[in-house]
Tab-separated table of C-alpha atoms in Angstrom:
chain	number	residue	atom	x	y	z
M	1	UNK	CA	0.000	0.000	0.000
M	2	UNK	CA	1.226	3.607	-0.808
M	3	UNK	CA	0.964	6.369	1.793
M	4	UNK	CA	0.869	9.976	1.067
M	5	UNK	CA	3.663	12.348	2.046
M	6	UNK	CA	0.815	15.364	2.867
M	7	UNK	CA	-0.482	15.499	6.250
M	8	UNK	CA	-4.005	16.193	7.361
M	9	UNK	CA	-4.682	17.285	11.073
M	10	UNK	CA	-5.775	15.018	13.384
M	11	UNK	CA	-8.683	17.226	14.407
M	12	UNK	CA	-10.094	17.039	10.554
M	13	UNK	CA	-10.176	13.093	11.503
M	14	UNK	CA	-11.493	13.248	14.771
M	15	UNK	CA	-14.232	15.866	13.195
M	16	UNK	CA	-15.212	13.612	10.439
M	17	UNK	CA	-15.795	10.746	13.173
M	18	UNK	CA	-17.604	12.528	15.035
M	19	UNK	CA	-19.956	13.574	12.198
M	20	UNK	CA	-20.394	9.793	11.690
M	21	UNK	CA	-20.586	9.040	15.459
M	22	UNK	CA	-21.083	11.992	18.326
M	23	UNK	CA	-19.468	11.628	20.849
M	24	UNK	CA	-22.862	12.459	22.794
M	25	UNK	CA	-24.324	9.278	21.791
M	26	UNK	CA	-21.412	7.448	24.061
M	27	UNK	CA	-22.752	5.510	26.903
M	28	UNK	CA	-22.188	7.023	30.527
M	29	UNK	CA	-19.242	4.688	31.570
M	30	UNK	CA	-17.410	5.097	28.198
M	31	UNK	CA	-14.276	6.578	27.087
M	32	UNK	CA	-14.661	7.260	23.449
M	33	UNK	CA	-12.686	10.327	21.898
M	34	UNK	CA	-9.062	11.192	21.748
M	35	UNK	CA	-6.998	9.082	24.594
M	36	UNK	CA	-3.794	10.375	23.876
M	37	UNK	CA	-2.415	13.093	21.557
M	38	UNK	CA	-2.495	16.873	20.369
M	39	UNK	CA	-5.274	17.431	17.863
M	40	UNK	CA	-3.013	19.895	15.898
M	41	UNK	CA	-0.538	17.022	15.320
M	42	UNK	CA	-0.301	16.233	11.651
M	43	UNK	CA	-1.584	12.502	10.534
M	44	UNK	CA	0.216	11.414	6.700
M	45	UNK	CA	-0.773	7.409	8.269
M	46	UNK	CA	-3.129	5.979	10.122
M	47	UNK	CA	-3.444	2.294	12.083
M	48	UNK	CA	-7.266	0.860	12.354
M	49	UNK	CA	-7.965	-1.851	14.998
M	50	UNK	CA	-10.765	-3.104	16.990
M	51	UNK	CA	-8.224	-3.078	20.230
M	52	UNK	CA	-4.912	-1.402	20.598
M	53	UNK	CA	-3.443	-4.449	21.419
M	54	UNK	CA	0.848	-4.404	21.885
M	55	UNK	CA	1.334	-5.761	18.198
M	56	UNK	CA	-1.109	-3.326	16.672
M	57	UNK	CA	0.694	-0.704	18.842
M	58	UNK	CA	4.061	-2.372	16.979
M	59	UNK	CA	2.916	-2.570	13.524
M	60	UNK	CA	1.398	1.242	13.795
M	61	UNK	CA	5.606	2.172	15.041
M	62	UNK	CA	6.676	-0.235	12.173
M	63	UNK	CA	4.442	1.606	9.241
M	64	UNK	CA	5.475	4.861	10.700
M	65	UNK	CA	1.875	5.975	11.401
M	66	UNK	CA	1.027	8.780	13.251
M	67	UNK	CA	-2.315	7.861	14.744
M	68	UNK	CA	-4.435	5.130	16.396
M	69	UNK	CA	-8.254	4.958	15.573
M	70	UNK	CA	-9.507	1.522	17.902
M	71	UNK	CA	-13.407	0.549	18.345
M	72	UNK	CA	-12.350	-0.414	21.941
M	73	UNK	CA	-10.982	2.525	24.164
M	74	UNK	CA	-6.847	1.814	25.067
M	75	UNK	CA	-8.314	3.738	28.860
M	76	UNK	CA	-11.521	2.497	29.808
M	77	UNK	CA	-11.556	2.743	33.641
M	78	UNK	CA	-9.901	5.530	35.033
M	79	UNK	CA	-5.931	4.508	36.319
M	80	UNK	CA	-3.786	5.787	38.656
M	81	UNK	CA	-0.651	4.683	38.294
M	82	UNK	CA	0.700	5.579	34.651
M	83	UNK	CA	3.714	2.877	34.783
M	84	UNK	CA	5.150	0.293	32.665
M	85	UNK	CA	4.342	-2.183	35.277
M	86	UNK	CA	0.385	-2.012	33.863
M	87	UNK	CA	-0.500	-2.707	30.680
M	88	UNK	CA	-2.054	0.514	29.787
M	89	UNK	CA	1.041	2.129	31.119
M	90	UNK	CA	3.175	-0.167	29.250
M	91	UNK	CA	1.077	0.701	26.003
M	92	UNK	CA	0.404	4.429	26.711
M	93	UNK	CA	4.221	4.266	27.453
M	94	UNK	CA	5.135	3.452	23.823
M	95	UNK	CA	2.997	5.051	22.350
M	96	UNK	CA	4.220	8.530	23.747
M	97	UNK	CA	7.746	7.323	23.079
M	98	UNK	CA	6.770	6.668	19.588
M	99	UNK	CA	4.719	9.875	18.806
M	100	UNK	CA	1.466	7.854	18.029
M	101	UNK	CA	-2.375	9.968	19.124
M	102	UNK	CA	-4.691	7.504	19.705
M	103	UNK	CA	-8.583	8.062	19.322
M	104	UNK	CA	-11.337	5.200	19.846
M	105	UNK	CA	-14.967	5.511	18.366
M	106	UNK	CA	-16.729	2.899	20.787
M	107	UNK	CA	-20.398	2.794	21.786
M	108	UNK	CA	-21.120	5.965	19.818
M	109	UNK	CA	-20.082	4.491	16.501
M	110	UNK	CA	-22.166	0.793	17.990
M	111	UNK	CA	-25.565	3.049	18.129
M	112	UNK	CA	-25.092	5.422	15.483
M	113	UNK	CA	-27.412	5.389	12.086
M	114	UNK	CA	-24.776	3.479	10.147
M	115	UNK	CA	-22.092	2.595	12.542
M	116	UNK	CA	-21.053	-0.718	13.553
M	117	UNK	CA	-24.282	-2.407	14.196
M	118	UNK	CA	-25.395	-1.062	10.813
M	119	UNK	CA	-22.831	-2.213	8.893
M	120	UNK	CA	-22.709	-6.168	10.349
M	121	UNK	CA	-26.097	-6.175	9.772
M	122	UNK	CA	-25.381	-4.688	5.828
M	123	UNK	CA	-22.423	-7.536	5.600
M	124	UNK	CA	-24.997	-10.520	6.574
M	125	UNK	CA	-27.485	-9.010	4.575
M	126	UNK	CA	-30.406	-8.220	6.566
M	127	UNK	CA	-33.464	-5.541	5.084
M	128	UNK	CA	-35.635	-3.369	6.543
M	129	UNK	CA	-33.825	-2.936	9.283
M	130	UNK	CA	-35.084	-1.264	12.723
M	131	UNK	CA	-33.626	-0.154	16.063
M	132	UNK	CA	-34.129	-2.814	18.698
M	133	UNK	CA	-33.232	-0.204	21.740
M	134	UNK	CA	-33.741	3.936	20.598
M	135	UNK	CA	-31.445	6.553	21.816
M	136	UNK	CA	-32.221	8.461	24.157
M	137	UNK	CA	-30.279	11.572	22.746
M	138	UNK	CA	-32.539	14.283	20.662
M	139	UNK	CA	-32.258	13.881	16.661
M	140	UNK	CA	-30.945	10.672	16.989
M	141	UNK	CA	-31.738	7.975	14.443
M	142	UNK	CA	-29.821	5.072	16.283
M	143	UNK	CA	-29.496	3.045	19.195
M	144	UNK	CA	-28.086	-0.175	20.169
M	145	UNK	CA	-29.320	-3.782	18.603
M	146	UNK	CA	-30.924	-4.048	15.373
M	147	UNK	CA	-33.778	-6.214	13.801
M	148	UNK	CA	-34.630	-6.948	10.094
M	149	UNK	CA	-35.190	-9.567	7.439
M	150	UNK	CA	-33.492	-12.119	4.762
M	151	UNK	CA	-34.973	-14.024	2.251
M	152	UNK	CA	-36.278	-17.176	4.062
M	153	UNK	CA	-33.296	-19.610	4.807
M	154	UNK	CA	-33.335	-22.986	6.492
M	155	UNK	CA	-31.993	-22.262	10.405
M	156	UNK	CA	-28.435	-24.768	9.811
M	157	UNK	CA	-27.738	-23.135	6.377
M	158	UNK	CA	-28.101	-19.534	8.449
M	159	UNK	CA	-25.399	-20.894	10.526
M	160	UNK	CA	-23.192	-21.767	7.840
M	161	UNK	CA	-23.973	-18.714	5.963
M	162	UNK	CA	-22.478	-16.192	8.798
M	163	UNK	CA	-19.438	-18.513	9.956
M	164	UNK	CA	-18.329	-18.108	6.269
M	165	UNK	CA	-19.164	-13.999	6.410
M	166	UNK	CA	-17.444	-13.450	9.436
M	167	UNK	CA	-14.712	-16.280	8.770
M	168	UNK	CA	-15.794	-18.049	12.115
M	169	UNK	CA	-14.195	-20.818	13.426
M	170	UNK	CA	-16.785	-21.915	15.345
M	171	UNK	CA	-20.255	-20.012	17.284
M	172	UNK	CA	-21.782	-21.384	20.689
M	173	UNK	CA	-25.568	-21.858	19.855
M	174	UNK	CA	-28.766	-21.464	22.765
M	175	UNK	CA	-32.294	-23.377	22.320
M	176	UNK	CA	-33.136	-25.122	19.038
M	177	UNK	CA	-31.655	-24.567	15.493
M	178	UNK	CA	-35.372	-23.131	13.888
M	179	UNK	CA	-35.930	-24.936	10.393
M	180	UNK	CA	-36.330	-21.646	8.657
M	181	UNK	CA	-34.676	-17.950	9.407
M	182	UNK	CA	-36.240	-14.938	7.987
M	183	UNK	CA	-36.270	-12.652	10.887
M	184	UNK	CA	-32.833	-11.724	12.318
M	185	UNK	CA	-32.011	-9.462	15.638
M	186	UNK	CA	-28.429	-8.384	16.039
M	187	UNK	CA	-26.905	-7.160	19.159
M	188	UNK	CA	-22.534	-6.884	17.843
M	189	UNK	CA	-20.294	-6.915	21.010
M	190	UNK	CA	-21.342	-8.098	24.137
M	191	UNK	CA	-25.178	-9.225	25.259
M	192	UNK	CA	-27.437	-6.584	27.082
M	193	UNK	CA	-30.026	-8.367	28.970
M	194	UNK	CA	-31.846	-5.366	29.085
M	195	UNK	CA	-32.999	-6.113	25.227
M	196	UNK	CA	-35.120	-9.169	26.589
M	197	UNK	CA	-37.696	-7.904	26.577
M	198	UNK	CA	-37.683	-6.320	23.392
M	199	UNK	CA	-36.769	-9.630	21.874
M	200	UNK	CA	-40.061	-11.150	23.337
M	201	UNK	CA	-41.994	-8.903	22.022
M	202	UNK	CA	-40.125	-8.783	18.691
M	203	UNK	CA	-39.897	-12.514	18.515
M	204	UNK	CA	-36.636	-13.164	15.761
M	205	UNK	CA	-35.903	-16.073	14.671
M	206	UNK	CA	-32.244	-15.950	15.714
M	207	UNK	CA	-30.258	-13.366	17.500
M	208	UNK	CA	-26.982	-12.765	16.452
M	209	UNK	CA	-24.720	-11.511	19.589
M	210	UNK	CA	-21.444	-11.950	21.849
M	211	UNK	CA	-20.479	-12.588	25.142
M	212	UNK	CA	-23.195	-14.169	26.044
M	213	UNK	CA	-22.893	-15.379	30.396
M	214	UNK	CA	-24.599	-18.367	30.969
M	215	UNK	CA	-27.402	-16.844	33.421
M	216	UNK	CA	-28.441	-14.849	30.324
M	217	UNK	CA	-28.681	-17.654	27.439
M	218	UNK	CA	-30.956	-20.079	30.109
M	219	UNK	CA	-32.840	-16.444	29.892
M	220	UNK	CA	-32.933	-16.256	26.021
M	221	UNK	CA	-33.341	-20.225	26.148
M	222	UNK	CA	-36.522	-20.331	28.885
M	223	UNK	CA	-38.318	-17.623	26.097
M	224	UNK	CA	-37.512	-19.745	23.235
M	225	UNK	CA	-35.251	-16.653	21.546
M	226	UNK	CA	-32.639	-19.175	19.252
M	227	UNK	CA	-29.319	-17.555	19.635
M	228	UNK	CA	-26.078	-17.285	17.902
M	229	UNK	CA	-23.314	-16.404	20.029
M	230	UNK	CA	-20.627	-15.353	17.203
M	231	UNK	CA	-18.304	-13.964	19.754
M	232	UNK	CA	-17.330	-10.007	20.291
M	233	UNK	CA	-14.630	-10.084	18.540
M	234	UNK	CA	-16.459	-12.230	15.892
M	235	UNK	CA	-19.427	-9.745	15.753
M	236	UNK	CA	-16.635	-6.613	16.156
M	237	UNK	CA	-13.814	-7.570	14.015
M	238	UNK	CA	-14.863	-5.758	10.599
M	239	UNK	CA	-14.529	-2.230	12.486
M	240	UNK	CA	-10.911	-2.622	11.231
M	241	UNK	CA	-11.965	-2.882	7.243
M	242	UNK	CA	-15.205	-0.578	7.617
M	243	UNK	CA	-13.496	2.051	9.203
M	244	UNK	CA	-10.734	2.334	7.280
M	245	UNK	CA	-13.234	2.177	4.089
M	246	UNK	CA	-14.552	5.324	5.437
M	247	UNK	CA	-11.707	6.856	5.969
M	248	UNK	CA	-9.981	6.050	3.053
M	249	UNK	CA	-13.232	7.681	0.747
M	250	UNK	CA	-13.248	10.528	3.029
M	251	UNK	CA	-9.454	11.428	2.799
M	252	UNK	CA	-7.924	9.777	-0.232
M	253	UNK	CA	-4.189	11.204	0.259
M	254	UNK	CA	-4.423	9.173	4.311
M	255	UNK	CA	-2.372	6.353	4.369
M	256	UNK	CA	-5.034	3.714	6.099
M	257	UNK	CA	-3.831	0.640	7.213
M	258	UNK	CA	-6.512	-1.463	8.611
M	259	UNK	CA	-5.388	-4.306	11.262
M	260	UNK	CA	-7.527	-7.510	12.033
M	261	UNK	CA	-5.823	-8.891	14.570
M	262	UNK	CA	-7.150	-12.185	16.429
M	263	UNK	CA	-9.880	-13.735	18.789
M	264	UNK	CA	-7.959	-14.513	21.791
M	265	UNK	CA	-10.013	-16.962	22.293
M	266	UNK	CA	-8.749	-20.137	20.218
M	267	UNK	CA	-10.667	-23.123	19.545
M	268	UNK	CA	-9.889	-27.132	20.193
């Protein structure tokens, strides 16, 4: 890939995000915006991730990029100690060595009208989609979860169908395969039990979700609600290649590198 010599501003990045995803529409406990850097810093390259991870911190310092943008915030919980002997401190650390801003779009880009949610739902194909849980924030078309349609499918061949889209190893299923799938709920990330009851009244024929606890799927189970449990980083993982499309059209001289990474979870 060939990265352009011309800089653009951080803030012009951070601006354009935030026209995709306000900040407002963050949830109470999170930490989305800039993390670490001067917004008048220049940015010629540009490292995409779903978690700023040591080797994604790496590969940014290898490519010579000048900013971070991760799904999942590199400070979530407030810290007090800003050491090497932490992990944050050991990646915050580096990254101030190494001249790298880092900004995360989290739960505001998972509820906004075309952010995450959106787009896994546009990758598995679903229509007529609808907003599962509203936000609560004035003029806002989003909110977290989303329901719609595909053309009728048979309930093992749905299965197959979003291993292969979201190259999944494997999924952890809850209640009975259904013999035919036409109306899908999606919740990316991790499970909000707080959705169960829009799911009863709803009534999908699968929900497609992550981190499901156990207390939760004997929940989904008990109200017949079929479940897929595709992981988070299954459901989360295209942030890397959707952000950096958007990106990329927005500012065609960026050098956008998106980076994958890997479940940590493996599988036997």
């Amino acid at each position: 890939m060939g990265y352009a010599k011309s800089s653009i501003k951080l803030s012009e990045i951070m601006n354009y995000i935030e026209t995709l995803a306000p900040r407002e529409l963050q949830e109470g406990y999170d930490n989305s915006g800039l993390i670490l850097g001067n917004p008048n810093t220049g940015v010629a390259r540009v490292l995409v991730c779903l978690d700023v991870c040591l080797d994604a911190l790496e590969t940014a310092i290898s490519k010579d990029c000048q900013l971070i943008v991760s799904h999942h915030p590199a400070i979530f919980k407030a810290i007090k100690v800003f050491t090497e002997d932490t992990r944050e401190g050991e990646l915050l650390v580096k990254a101030v060595t190494n001249h790298l801003a880092i900004y995360s779009a989290h739960t505001n880009f998972d509820s906004a009208a075309g952010g995450l949610t959106d787009l896994l739902c546009k990758k598995l194909g679903l229509k007529d989609t609808g907003v599962i849980q509203k936000n609560l924030y004035a003029n806002s078309e989003g909110g977290f979860g989303r329901y719609g349609t595909v053309d009728a499918i048979q309930g093992k061949n749905f299965i197959k169908m979003l291993k292969m889209t979201l190259s999944l190893p494997a999924v952890r299923l809850v209640g009975y395969v259904p013999e035919s799938i036409s109306k899908v709920a999606v919740y990316n990330g991790a499970y909000d039990r707080g959705i169960l009851n829009d799911l009863k009244t709803l009534k999908p024929d699968v929900l497609v979700t992550g981190d499901l606890k156990y207390h939760d799927a004997q929940e989904l189970a008990e109200n017949s609600l079929f479940t897929i449990d595709a992981g988070h980083y299954g459901t989360e993982k295209i942030f890397a290649e959707e952000m950096s499309a958007l990106l990329k059209s927005e500012f065609p001289h960026l050098g956008v590198l998106p980076y994958e990474g890997a479940d940590i979870f493996t599988f036997a």
